[in-house]
């Protein structure tokens, strides 16, 4: 069985630049320069997370919150421990 970790993010569209901006409650705050129209913010979130974590874009799936700021991404091929380690490395 392939490992898959879930990542809760809160998206803030139309930001000045795309970046992780810390945590709010149990979600990672992700500022996106993309607008929240026609799925552009969703696509930008998937691309940024895949690039940041060093996984293929096809390994990052939006499984919840397609029309919400609160999104759940599934990262296929990464276990929970691996995901937490990579996120810790990003925050340094």
XYZ file of C-alpha atoms in Angstrom:
92
model
C 0.000 0.000 0.000
C 1.321 3.431 -0.937
C 1.788 5.982 1.834
C -0.288 9.149 1.615
C -0.290 12.064 4.042
C -2.984 14.698 4.358
C -2.151 18.368 4.636
C -4.637 21.003 5.790
C -4.033 24.452 4.343
C -5.763 27.809 4.521
C -5.391 29.663 1.240
C -5.191 33.436 0.986
C -5.519 34.333 -2.717
C -4.383 37.557 -4.417
C -1.340 37.906 -2.161
C 1.724 39.862 -3.191
C 3.761 36.654 -3.522
C 3.239 32.930 -3.153
C 4.634 31.610 0.130
C 3.957 29.620 3.253
C 3.026 32.072 5.998
C 3.017 30.023 9.188
C 0.196 28.237 10.949
C -3.314 29.214 11.990
C -5.071 26.747 14.264
C -4.311 23.333 12.728
C -3.758 24.578 9.161
C -0.767 25.850 7.243
C -1.373 29.325 5.847
C -0.524 29.545 2.158
C -0.501 32.958 0.497
C -1.033 32.716 -3.250
C -0.508 35.368 -5.884
C -3.152 33.626 -8.002
C -6.775 34.839 -7.911
C -9.586 32.662 -6.603
C -11.344 32.368 -9.959
C -11.811 29.415 -12.281
C -9.662 27.103 -10.154
C -6.503 29.189 -10.582
C -5.815 29.318 -6.841
C -6.330 25.549 -6.514
C -3.919 24.861 -9.362
C -1.359 27.294 -7.944
C -1.651 25.715 -4.480
C -1.045 22.211 -5.840
C 1.923 23.374 -7.926
C 3.516 25.328 -5.065
C 3.086 22.532 -2.517
C 4.480 19.918 -4.904
C 7.507 22.088 -5.710
C 8.101 22.945 -2.042
C 7.904 19.326 -0.889
C 9.897 17.962 -3.809
C 7.202 15.616 -5.101
C 5.586 15.271 -8.511
C 2.612 17.514 -9.189
C 0.519 14.426 -9.869
C 1.277 13.221 -6.312
C -0.558 16.199 -4.774
C -4.328 15.803 -4.875
C -6.968 18.285 -3.757
C -9.384 16.075 -1.834
C -11.390 18.690 0.056
C -12.304 22.358 -0.060
C -12.353 22.999 -3.789
C -14.493 26.116 -3.299
C -13.253 27.053 0.167
C -10.214 28.758 1.664
C -9.822 25.684 3.876
C -8.378 22.912 1.723
C -7.161 19.383 2.284
C -4.369 18.090 0.072
C -3.291 14.469 -0.098
C 0.379 13.874 -0.807
C 0.778 10.406 -2.329
C 4.094 8.700 -1.656
C 4.858 10.614 1.542
C 4.125 9.283 4.998
C 3.007 11.597 7.791
C 6.475 11.593 9.374
C 8.146 12.443 6.051
C 5.674 15.282 5.474
C 6.262 16.749 8.933
C 10.037 16.550 8.416
C 9.845 18.364 5.068
C 7.558 21.050 6.516
C 9.975 21.582 9.408
C 12.827 22.000 6.918
C 10.801 24.642 5.038
C 10.253 26.671 8.215
C 13.982 27.054 8.890
